[in-house]
mmCIF file of C-alpha atoms and ligand atoms in Angstrom:
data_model
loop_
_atom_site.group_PDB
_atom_site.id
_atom_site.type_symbol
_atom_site.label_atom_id
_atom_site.label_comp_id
_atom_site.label_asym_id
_atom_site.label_seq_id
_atom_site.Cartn_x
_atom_site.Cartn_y
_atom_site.Cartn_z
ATOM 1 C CA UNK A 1 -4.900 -2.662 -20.224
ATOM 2 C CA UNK A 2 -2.956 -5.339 -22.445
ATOM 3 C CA UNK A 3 -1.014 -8.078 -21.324
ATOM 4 C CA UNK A 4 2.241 -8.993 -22.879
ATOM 5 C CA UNK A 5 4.124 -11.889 -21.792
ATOM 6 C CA UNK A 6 7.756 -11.776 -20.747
ATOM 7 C CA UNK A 7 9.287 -14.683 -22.002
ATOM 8 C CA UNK A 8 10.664 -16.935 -24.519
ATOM 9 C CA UNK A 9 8.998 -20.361 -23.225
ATOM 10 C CA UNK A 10 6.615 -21.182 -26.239
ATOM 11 C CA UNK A 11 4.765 -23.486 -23.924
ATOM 12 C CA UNK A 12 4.435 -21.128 -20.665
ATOM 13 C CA UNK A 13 2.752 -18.743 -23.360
ATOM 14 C CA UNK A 14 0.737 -21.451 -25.056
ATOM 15 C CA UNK A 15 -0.774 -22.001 -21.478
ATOM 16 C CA UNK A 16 -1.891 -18.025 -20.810
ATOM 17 C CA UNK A 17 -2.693 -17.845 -24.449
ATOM 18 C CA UNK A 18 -5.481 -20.810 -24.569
ATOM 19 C CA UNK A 19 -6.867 -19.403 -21.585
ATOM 20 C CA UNK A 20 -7.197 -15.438 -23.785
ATOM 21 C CA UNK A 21 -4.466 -13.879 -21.114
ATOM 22 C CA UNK A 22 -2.049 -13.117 -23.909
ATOM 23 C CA UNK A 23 -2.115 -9.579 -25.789
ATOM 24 C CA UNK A 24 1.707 -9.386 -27.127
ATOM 25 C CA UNK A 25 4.523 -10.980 -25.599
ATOM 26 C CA UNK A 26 8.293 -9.371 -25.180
ATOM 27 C CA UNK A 27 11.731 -11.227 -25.975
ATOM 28 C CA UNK A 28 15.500 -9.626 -24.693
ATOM 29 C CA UNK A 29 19.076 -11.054 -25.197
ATOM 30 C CA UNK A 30 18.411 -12.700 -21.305
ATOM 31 C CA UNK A 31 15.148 -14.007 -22.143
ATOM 32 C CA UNK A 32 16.822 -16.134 -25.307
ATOM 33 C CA UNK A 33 19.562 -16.948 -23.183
ATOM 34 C CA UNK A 34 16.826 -18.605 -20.775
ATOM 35 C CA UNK A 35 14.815 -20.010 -23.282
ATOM 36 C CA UNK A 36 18.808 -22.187 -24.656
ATOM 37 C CA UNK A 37 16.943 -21.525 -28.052
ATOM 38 C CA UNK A 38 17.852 -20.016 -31.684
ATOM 39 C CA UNK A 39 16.379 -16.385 -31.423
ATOM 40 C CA UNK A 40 15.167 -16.514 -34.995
ATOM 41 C CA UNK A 41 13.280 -19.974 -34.629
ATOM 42 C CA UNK A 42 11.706 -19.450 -30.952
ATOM 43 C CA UNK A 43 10.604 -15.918 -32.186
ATOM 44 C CA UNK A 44 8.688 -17.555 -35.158
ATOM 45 C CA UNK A 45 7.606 -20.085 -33.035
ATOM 46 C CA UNK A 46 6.210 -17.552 -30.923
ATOM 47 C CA UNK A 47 4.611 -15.229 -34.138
ATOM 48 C CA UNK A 48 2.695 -18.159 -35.246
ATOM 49 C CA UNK A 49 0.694 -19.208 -31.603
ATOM 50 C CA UNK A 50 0.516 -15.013 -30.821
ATOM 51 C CA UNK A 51 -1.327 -12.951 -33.041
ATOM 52 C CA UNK A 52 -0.399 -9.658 -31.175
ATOM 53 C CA UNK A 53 2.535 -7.850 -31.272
ATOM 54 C CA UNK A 54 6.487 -9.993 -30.100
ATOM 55 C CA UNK A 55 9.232 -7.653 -29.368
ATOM 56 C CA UNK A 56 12.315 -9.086 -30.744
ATOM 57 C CA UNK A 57 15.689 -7.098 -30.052
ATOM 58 C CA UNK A 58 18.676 -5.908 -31.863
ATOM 59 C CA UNK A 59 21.807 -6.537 -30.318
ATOM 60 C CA UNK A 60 23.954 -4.148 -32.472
ATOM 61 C CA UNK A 61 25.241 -0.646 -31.007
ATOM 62 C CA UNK A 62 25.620 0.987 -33.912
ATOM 63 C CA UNK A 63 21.933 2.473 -35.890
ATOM 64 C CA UNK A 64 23.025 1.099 -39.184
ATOM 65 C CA UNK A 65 23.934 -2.412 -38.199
ATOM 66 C CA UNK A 66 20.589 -2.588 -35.629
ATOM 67 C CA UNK A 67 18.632 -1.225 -38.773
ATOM 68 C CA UNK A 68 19.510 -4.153 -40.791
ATOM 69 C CA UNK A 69 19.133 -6.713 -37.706
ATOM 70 C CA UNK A 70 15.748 -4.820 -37.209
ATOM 71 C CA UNK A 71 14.849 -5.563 -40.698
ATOM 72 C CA UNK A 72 15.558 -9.208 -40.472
ATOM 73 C CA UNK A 73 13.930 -9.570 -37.002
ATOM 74 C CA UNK A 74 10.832 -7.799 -38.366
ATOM 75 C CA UNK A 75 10.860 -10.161 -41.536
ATOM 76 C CA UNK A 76 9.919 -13.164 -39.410
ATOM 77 C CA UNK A 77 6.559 -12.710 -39.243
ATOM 78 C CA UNK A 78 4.176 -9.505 -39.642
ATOM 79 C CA UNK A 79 3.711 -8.932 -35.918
ATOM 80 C CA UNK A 80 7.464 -8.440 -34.947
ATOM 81 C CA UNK A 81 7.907 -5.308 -32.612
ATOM 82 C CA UNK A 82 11.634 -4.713 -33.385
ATOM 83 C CA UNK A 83 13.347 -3.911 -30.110
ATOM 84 C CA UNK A 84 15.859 -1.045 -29.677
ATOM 85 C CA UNK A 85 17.812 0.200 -26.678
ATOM 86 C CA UNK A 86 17.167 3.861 -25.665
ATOM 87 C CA UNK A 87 20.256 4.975 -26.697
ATOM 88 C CA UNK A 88 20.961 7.861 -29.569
ATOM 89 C CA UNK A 89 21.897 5.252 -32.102
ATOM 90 C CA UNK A 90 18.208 3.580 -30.670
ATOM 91 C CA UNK A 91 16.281 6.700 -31.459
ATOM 92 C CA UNK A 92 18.392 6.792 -34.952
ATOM 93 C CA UNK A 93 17.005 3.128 -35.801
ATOM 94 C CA UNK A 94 13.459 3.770 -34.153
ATOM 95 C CA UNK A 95 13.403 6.708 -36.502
ATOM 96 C CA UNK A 96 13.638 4.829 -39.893
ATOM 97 C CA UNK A 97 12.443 1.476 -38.972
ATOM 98 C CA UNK A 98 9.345 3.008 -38.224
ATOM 99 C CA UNK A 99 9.314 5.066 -40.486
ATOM 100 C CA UNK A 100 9.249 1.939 -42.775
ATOM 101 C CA UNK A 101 5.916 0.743 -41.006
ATOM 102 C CA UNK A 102 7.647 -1.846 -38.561
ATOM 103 C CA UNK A 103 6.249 -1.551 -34.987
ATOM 104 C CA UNK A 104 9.207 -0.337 -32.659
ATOM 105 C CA UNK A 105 9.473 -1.158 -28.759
ATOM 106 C CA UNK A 106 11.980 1.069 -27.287
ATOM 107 C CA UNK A 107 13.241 -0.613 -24.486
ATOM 108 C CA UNK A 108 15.591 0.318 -21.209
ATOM 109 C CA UNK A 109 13.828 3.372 -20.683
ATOM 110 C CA UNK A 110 14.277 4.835 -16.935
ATOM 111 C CA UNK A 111 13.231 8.343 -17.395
ATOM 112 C CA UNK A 112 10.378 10.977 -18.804
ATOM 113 C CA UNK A 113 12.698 12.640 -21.143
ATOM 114 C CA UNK A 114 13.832 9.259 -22.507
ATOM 115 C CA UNK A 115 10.771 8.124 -22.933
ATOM 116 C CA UNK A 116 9.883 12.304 -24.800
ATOM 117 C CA UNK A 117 12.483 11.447 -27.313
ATOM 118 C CA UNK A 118 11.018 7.839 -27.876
ATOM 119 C CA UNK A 119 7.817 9.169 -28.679
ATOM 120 C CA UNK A 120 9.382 11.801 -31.101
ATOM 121 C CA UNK A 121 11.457 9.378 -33.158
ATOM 122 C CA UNK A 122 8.023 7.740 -33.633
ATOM 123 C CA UNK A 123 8.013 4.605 -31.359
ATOM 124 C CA UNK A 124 4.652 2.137 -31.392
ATOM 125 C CA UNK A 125 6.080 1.607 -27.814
ATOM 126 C CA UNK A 126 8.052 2.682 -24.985
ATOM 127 C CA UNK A 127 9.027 0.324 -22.206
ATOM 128 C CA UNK A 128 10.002 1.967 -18.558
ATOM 129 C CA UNK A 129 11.496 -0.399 -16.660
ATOM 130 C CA UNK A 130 9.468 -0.621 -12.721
ATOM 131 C CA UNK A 131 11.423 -2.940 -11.334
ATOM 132 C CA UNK A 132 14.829 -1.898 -11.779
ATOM 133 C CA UNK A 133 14.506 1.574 -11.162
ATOM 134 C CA UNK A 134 12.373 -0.191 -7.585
ATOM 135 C CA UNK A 135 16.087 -2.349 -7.246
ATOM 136 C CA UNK A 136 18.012 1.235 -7.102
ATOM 137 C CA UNK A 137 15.238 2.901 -4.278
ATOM 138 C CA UNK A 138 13.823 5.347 -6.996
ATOM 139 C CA UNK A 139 9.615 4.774 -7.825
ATOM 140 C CA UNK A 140 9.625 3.041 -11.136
ATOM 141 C CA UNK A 141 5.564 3.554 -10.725
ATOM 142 C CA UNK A 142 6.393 7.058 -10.492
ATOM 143 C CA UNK A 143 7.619 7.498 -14.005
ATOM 144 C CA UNK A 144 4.773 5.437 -15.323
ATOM 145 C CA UNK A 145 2.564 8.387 -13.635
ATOM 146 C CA UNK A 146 5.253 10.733 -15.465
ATOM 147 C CA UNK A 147 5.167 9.379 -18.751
ATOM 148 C CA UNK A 148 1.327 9.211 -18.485
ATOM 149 C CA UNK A 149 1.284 12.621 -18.005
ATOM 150 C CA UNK A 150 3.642 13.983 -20.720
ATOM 151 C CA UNK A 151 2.082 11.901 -23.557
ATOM 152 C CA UNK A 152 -1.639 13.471 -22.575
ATOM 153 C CA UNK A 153 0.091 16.422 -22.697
ATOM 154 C CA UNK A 154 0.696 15.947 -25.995
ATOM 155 C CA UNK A 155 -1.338 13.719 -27.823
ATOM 156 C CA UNK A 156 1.562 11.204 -28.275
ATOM 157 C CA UNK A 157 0.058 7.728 -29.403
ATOM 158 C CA UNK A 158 3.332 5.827 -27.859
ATOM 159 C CA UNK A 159 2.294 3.072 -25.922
ATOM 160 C CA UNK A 160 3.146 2.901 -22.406
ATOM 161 C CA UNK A 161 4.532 -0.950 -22.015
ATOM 162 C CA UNK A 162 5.806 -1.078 -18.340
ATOM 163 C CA UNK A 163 7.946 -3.660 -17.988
ATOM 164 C CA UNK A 164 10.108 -4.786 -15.334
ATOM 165 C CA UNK A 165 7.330 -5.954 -13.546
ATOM 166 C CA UNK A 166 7.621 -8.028 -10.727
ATOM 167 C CA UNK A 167 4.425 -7.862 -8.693
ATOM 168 C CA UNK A 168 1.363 -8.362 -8.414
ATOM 169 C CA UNK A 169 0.553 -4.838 -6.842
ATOM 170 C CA UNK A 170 2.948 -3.334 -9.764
ATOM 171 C CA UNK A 171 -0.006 -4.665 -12.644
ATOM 172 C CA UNK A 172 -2.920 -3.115 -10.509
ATOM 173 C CA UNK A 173 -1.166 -0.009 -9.716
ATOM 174 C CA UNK A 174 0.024 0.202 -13.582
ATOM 175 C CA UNK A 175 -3.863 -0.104 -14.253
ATOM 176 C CA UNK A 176 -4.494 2.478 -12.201
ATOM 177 C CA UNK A 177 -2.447 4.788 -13.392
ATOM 178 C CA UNK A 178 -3.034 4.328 -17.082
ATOM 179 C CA UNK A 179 -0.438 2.195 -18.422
ATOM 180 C CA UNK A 180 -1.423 1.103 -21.838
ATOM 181 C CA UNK A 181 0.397 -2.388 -21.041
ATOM 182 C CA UNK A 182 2.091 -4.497 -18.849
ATOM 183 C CA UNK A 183 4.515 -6.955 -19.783
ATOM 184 C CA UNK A 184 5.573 -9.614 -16.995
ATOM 185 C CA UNK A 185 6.422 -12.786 -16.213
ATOM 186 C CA UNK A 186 3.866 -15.970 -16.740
ATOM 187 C CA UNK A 187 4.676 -16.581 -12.713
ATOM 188 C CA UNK A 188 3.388 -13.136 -11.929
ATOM 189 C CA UNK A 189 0.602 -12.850 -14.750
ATOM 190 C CA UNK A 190 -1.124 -16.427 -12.565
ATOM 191 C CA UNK A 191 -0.453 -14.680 -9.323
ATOM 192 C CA UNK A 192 -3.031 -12.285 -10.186
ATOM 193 C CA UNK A 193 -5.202 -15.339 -9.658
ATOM 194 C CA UNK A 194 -4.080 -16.019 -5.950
ATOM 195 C CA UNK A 195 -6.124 -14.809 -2.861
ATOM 196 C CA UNK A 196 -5.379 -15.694 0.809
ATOM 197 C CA UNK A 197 -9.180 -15.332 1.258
ATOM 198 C CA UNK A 198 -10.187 -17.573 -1.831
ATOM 199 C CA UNK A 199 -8.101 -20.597 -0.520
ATOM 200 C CA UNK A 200 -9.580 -20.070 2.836
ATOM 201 C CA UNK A 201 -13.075 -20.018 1.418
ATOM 202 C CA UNK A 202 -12.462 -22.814 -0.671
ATOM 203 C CA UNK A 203 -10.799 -24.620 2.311
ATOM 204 C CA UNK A 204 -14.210 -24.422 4.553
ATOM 205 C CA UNK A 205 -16.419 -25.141 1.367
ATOM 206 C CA UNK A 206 -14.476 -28.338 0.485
ATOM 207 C CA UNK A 207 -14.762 -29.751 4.532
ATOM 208 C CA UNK A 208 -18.631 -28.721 4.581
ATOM 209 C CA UNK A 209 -19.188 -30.738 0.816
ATOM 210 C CA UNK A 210 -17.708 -33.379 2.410
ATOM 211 C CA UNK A 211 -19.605 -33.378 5.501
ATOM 212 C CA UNK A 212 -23.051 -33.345 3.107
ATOM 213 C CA UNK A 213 -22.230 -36.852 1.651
ATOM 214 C CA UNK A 214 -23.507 -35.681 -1.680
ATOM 215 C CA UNK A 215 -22.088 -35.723 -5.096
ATOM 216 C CA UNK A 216 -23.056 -33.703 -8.109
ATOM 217 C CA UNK A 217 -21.441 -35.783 -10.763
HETATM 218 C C1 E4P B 301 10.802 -6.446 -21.215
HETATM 219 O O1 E4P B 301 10.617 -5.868 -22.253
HETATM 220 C C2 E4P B 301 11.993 -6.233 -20.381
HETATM 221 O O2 E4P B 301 13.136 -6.611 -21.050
HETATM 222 C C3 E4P B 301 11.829 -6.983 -19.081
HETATM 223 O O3 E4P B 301 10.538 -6.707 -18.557
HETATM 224 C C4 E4P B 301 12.901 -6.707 -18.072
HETATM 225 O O4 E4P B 301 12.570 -7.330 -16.852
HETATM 226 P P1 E4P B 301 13.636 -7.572 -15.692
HETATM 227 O O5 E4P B 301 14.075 -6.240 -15.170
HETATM 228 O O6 E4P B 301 12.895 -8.368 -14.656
HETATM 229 O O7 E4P B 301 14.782 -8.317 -16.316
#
């Protein structure tokens, strides 16, 4: 399973990136709005240390106008993912823009049929959302399971890309269940790191060094 990075802090994804942790990272209006950068400058920024894919997304509502900010977004750098909302004028730009070889990330996608027509207007990914569907008491793990299902069915190579992710038992579970990739958060990517157990052993080894009196370096 891949893991994209959720975020537009170059230097959080420097960090997971020197240590091989980064497969692909994913942008949104909020994440720009975090990072108090220039979208076009932080996303190249982000091209040139990532040599996977970066979701950058349209703001537009209307196909034609998120066609042309797809085009520009994509022009950046040669592993853009242009970002589109699953709406009908989404699946409208999805449809040409990759149809014109750019890699397209379909994005707020909360159910099985969205995530049918993503695959049919050709999408390189679709992104269900996990945690928000969690926020409203509906399984967001259970359409990953869905979606799993339907493109088996049929062949579909559409990426599963859950996003949304806020846990640590959400990346295992996606992994379990066959998502291609999960996107999340640097703070929850080095959580995957964190045991109860492996501080406690670490804990007793550290007092019973000590206790030896020896040193290795
Ligand atoms: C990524 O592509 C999504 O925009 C992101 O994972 C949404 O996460 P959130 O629901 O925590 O904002």
């Amino acid at each position: 399973m891949k893991f994209f990075v959720d975020t537009a802090d170059v230097a959080a994804i420097a960090e997971l990136n020197d240590l091989g942790m980064v497969d692909g990272v994913t942008t949104n209006p909020s994440l720009i709005l975090k990072s108090g950068r220039n979208i076009l400058e932080v996303t190249k920024e982000i091209c040139d240390l990532v040599s996977g894919p970066v979701s950058a997304e349209v703001v537009a509502l209307q196909a034609d106008e998120m066609i042309a900010e797809g085009r520009k977004l994509a022009a950046i750098a040669p592993n853009i993912a242009v970002k589109v909302p699953l709406t009908w004028d989404g699946l409208k730009a999805c449809k040409v823009l990759s149809g014109e070889g750019f890699m397209v990330n379909v994005t707020l996608c909360f159910s099985a049929n969205q995530a049918l027509l993503a695959a049919k207007a050709g999408a390189t990914f679709i992104s269900p959302f996990v945690g928000r569907l969690d926020d409203i008491n509906f399984d967001g793990l259970d359409l990953i399971a869905d979606i799993r299902t339907i493109y088996d069915n049929y062949d579909f190579d559409t990426q599963i890309l859950a996003a949304s992710i806020r846990t640590v038992n959400h990346i295992s579970d996606c992994a379990k269940i066959g998502a291609d990739v999960i996107t999340a958060p640097p703070a929850v990517i080095k959580s995957l790191a964190s045991h109860v157990l492996t501080d406690k052993g670490m804990d007793q080894f550290m007092k019973d060094w000590a206790k030896t009196g020896q040193k290795i370096l």
